[in-house]
PDB file of C-alpha atoms in Angstrom:
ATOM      1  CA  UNK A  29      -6.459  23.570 151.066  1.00 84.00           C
ATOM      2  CA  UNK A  30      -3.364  22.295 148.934  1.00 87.00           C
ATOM      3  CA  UNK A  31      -1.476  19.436 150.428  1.00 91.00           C
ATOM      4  CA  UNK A  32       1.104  17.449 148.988  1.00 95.00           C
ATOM      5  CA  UNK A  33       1.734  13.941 150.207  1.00 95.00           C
ATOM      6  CA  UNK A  34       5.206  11.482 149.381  1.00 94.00           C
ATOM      7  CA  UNK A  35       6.062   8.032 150.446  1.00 90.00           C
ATOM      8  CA  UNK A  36       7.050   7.845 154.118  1.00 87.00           C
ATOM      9  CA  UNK A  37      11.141   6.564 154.241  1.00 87.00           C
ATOM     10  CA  UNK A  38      13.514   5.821 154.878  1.00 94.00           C
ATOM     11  CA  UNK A  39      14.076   4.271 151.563  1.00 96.00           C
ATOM     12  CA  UNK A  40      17.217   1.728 151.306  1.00 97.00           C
ATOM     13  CA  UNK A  41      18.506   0.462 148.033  1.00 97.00           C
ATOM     14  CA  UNK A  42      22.125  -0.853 146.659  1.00 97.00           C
ATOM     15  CA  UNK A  43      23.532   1.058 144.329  1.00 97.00           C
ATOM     16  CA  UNK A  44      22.355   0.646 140.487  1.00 97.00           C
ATOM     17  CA  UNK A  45      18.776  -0.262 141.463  1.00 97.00           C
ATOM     18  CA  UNK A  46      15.562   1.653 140.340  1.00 98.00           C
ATOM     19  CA  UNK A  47      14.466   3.999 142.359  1.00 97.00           C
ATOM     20  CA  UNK A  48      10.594   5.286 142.771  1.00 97.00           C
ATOM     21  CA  UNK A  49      10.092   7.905 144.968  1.00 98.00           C
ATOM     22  CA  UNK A  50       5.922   8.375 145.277  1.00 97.00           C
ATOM     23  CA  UNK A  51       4.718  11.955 145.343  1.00 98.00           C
ATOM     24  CA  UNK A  52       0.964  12.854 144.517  1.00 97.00           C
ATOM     25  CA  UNK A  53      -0.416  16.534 145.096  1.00 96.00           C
ATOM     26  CA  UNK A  54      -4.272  18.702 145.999  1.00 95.00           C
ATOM     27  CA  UNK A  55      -4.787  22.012 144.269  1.00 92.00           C
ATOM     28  CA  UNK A  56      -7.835  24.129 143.575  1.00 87.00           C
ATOM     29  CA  UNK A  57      -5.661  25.743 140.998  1.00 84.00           C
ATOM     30  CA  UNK A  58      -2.995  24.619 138.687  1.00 86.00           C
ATOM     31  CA  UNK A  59       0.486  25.115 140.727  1.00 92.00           C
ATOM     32  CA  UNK A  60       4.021  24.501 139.303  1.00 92.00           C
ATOM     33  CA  UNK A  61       5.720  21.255 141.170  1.00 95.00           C
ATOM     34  CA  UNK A  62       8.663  20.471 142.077  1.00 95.00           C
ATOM     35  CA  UNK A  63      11.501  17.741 144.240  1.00 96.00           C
ATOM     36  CA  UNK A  64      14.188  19.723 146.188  1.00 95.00           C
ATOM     37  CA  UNK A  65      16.952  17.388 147.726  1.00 95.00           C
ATOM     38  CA  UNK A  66      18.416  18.157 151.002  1.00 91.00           C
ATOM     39  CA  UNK A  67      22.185  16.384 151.637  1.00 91.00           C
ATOM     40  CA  UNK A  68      23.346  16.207 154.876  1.00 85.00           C
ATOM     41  CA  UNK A  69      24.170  18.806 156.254  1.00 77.00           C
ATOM     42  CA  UNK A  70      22.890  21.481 153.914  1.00 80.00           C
ATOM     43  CA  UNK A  71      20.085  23.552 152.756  1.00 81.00           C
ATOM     44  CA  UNK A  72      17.585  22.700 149.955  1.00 86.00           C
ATOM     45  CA  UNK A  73      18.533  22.557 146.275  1.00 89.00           C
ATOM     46  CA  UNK A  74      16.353  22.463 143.172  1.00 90.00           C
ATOM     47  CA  UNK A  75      16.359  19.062 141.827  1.00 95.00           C
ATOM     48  CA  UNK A  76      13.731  19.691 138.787  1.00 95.00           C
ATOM     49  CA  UNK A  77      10.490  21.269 138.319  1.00 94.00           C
ATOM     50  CA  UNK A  78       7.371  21.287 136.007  1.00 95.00           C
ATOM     51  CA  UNK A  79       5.504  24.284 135.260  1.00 92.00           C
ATOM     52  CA  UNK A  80       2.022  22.131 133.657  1.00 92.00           C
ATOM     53  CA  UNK A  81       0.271  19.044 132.790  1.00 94.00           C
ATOM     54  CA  UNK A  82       2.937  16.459 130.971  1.00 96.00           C
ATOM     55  CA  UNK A  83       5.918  18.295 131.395  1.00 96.00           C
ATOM     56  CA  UNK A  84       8.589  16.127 132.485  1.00 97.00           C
ATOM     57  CA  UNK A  85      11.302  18.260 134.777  1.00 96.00           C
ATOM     58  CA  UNK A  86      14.777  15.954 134.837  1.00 97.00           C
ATOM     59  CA  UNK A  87      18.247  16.691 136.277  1.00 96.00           C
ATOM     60  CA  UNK A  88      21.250  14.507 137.121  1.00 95.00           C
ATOM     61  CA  UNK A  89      19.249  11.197 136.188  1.00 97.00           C
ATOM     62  CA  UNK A  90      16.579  12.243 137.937  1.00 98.00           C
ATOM     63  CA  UNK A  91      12.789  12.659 136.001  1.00 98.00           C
ATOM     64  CA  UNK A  92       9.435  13.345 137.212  1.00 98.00           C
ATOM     65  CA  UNK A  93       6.572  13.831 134.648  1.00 98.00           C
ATOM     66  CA  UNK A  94       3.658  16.127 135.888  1.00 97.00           C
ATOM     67  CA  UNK A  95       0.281  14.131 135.762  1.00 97.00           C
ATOM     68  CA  UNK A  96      -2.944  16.083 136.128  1.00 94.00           C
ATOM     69  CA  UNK A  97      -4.988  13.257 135.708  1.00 95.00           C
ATOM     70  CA  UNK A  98      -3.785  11.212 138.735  1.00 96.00           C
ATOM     71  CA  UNK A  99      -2.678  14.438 140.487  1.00 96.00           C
ATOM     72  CA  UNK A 100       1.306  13.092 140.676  1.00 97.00           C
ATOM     73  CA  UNK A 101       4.577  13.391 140.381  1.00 98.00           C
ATOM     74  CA  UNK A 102       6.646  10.648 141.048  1.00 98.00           C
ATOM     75  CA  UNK A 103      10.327  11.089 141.405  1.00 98.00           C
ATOM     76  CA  UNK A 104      12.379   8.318 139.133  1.00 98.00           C
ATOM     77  CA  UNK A 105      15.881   7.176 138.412  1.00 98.00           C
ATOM     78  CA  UNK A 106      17.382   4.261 136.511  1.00 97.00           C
ATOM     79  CA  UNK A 107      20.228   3.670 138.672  1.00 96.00           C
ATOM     80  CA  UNK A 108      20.640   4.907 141.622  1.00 97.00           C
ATOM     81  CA  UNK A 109      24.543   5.764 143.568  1.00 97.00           C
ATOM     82  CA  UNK A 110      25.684   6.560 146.661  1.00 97.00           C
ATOM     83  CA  UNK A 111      26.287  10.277 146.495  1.00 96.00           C
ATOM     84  CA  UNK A 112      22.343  10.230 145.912  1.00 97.00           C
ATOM     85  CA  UNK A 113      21.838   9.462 149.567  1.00 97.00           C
ATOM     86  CA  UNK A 114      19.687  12.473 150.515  1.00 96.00           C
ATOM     87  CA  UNK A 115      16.269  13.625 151.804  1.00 94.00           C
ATOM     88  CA  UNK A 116      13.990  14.601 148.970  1.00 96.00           C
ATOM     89  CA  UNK A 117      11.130  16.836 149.266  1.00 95.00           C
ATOM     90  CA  UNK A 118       8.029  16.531 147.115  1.00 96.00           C
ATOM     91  CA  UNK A 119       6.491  20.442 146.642  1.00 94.00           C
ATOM     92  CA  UNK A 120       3.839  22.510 144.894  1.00 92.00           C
ATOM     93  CA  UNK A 121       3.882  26.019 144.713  1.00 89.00           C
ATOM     94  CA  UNK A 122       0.362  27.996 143.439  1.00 82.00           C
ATOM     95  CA  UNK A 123       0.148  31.663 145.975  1.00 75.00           C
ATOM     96  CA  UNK A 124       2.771  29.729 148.155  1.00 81.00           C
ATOM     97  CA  UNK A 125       4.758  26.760 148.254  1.00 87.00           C
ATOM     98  CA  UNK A 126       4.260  23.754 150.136  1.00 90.00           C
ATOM     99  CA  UNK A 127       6.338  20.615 150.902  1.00 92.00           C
ATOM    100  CA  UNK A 128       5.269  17.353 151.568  1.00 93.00           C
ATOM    101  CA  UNK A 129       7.444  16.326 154.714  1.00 91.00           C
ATOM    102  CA  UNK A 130      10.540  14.556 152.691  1.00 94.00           C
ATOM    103  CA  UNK A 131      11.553  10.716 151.944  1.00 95.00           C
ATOM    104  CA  UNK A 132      15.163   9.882 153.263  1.00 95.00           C
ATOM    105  CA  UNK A 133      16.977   7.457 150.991  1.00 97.00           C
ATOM    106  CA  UNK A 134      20.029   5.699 151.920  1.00 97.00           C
ATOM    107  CA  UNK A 135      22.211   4.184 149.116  1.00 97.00           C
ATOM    108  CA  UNK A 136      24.069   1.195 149.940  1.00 96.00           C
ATOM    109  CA  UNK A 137      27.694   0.632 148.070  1.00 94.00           C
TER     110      UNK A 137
ATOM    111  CA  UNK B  12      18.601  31.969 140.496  1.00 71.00           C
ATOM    112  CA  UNK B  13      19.585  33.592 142.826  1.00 83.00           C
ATOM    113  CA  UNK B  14      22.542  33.199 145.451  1.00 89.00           C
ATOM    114  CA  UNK B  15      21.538  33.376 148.883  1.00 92.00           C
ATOM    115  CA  UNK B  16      24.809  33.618 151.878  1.00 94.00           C
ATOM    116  CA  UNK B  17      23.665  32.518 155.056  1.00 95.00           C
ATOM    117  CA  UNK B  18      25.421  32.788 158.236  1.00 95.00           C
ATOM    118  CA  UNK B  19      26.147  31.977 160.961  1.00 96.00           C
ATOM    119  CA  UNK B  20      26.221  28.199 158.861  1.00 93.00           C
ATOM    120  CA  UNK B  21      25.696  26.637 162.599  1.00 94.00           C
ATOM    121  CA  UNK B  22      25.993  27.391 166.297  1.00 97.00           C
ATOM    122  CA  UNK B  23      25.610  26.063 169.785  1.00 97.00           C
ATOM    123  CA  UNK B  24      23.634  28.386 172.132  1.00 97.00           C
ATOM    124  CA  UNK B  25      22.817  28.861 175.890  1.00 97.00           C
ATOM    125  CA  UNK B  26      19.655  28.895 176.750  1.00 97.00           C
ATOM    126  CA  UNK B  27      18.128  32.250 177.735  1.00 97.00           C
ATOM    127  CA  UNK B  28      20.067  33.733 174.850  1.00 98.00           C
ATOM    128  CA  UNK B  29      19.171  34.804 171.403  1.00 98.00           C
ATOM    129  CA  UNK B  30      20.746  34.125 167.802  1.00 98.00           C
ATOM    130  CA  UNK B  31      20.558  36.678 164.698  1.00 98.00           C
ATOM    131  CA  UNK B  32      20.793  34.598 160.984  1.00 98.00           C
ATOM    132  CA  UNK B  33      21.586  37.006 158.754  1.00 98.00           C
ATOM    133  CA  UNK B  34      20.747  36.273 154.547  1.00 97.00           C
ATOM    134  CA  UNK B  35      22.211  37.777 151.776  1.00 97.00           C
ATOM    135  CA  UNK B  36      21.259  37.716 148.194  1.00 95.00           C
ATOM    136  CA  UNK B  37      23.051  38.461 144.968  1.00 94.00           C
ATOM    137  CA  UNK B  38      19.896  40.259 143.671  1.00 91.00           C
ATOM    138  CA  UNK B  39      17.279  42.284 144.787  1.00 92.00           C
ATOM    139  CA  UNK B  40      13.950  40.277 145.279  1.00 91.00           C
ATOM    140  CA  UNK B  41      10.638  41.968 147.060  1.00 88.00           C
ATOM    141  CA  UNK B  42       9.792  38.902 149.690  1.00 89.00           C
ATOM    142  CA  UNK B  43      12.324  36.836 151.736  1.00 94.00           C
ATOM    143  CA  UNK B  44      11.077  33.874 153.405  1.00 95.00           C
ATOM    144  CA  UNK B  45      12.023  32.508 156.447  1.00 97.00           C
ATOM    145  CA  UNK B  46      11.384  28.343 157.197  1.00 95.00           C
ATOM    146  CA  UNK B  47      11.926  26.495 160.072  1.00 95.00           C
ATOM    147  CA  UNK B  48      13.159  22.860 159.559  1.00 91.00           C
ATOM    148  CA  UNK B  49      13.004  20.739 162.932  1.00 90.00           C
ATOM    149  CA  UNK B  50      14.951  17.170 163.584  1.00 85.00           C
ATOM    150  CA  UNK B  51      13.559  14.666 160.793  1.00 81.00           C
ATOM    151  CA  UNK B  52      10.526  16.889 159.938  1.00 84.00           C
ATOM    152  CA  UNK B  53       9.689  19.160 156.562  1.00 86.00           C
ATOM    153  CA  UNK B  54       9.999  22.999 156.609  1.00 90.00           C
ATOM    154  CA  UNK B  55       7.780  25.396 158.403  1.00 92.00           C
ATOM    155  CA  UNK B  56       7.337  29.017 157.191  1.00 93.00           C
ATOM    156  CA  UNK B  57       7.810  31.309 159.988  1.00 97.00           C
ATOM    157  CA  UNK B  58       7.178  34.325 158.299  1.00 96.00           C
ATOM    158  CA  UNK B  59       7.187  36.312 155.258  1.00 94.00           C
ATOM    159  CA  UNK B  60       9.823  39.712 154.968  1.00 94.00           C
ATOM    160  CA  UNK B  61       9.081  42.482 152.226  1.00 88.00           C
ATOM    161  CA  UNK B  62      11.279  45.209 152.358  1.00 84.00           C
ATOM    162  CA  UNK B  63       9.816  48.154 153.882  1.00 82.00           C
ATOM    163  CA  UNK B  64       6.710  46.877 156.376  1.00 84.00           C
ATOM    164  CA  UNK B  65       6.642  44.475 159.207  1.00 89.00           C
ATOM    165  CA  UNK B  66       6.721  40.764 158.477  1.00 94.00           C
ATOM    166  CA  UNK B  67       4.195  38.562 158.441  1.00 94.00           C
ATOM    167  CA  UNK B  68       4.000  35.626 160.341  1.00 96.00           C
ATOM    168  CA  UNK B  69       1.970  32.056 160.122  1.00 94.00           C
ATOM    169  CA  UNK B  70       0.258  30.951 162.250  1.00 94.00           C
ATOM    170  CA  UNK B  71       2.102  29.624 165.490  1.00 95.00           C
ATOM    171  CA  UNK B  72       5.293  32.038 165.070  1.00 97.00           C
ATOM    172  CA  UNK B  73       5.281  35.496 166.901  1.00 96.00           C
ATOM    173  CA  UNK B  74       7.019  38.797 166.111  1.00 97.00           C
ATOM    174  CA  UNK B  75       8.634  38.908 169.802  1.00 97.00           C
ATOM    175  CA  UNK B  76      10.366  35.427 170.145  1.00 98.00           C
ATOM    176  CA  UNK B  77      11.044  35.623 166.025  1.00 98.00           C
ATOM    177  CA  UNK B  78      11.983  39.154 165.160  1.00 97.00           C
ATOM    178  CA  UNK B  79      12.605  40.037 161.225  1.00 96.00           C
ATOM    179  CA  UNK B  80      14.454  42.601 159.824  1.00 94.00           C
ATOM    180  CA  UNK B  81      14.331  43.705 155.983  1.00 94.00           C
ATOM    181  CA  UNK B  82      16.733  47.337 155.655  1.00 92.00           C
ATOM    182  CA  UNK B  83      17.153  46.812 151.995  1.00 92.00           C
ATOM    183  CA  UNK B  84      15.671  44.278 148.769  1.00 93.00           C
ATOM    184  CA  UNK B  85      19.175  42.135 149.450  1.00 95.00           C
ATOM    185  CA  UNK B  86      19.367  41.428 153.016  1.00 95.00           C
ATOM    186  CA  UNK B  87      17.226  40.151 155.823  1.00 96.00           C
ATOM    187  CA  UNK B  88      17.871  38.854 159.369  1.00 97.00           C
ATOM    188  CA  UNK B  89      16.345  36.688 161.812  1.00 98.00           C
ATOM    189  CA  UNK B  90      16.246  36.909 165.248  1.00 98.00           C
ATOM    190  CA  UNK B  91      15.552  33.529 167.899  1.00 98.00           C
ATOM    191  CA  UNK B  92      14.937  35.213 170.782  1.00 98.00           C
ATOM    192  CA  UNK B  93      15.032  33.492 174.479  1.00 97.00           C
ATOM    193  CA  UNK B  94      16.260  30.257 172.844  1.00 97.00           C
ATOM    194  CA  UNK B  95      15.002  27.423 174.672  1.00 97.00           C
ATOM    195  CA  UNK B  96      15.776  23.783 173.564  1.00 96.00           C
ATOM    196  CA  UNK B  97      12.644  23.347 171.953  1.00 95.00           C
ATOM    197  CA  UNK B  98      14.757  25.632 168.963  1.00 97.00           C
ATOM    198  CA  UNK B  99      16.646  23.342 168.285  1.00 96.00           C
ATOM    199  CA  UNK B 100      16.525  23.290 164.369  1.00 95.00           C
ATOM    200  CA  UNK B 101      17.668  24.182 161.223  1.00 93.00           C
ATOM    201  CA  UNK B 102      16.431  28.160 159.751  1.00 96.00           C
ATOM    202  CA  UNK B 103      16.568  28.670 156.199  1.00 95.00           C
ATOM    203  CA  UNK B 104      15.983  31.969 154.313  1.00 95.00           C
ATOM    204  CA  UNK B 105      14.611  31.572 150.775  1.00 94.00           C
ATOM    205  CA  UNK B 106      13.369  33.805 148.079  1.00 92.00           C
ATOM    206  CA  UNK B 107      11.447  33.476 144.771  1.00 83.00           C
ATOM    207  CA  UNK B 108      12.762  35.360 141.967  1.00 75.00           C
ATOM    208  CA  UNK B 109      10.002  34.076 139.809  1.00 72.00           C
ATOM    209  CA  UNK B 110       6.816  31.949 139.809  1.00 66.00           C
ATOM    210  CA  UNK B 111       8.150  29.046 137.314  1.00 68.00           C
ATOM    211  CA  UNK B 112      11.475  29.049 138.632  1.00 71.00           C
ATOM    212  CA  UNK B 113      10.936  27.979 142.208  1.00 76.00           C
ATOM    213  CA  UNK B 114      12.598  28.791 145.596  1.00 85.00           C
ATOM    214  CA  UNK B 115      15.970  29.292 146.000  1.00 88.00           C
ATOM    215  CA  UNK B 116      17.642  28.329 149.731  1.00 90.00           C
ATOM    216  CA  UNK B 117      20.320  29.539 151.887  1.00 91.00           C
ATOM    217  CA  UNK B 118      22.335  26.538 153.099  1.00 89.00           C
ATOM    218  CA  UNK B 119      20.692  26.953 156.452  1.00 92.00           C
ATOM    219  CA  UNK B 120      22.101  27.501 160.202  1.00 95.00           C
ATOM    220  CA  UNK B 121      21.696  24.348 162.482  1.00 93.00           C
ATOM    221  CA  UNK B 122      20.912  25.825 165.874  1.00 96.00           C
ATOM    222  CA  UNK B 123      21.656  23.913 169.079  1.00 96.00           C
ATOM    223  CA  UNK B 124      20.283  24.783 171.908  1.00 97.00           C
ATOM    224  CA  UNK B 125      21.828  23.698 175.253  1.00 97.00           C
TER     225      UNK B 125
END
């Protein structure tokens, strides 16, 4: 069946580093993927989300670029802050949506 | 998207007792979704709740200890029933208002169970 899988965390960088959150995906069909990001304390939130093959979904720095051909879709941003301290949740959604089982990332000042 | 309210946003609970989490949303959708989130782990779906017929449930999640209701296309509740601390977790209602757009969450209710 489909599975998604993501880097295991927690993930700690300082503040303006890189950041490379790995996410690849299995699918018999050809679902729509997407990173939700989970603050403390709250519910899920749509980060971004791409619908096909090469679409890049971005928001608030953040990019991932759907890749059929290595089945992936790696969560990216230049420099990181702070308030991005989160857990982020790698999903793909064909009849129904599944979640990989989230990276925690801890932003040091 | 859609706007879902959730309440109660958390609560502290006796064992032997049971919660209701009600969700509302801003417009009418045909499936609510209930997850299950426990300490450090991903989301579960408990169930599935279209308006008009009984709920479906996955695998592992039973309509007498997780009881759904769905009166209208805007509101759903769920019941933990005979909380034990083993519930101890945070429920989230969701809903799909279309396939490209994603899932939108309720902020969820973080259940303790003492």
């Amino acid at each position: 069946g489909d599975s998604v899988t993501q880097m295991e965390g927690p993930v700690t960088l300082s503040e303006e580093a890189f950041l490379t959150i790995n996410c690849t995906y299995t699918a018999t069909g050809y679902p729509s993927l997407f990173w939700y990001v989970q603050y403390p304390g709250e519910g899920l939130q749509l980060l971004l989300k791409a619908t096909k093959a090469d679409d890049k979904g971005s928001n608030k720095g953040f990019e991932a670029t759907y890749r059929k051909e290595t089945t992936s879709f790696h969560l990216e941003k230049g420099s990181v802050q702070v308030s991005d301290s989160a857990v982020y949740f790698c999903a793909l959604q064909d009849d129904k949506i599944i979640f990989g089982k989230g990276t925690r990332l801890h932003i040091l000042p | 998207s859609a706007v879902i309210s959730q309440k109660p946003s958390r609560d502290i609970c006796q064992r032997g007792t049971s919660l209701t989490i009600q969700c509302q949303v801003d417009s009418q959708v045909t499936m609510m979704f209930w997850y299950r989130q426990q300490p450090g782990q991903s989301l579960t779906l408990i169930a599935t709740a279209n308006q008009g017929s009984e709920a479906t449930y996955e695998s592992g999640f039973v309509i007498d200890k997780f009881p759904i209701s769905r009166p209208n296309l805007t509101f759903s509740t769920l019941t933990v029933s005979n909380m034990s601390p083993e519930d101890s977790s945070i429920y989230l209602c969701s809903v799909m208002i279309g396939r490209i757009y994603g899932y939108t969450f309720g902020s969820g209710t973080r259940l303790t169970v003492v």
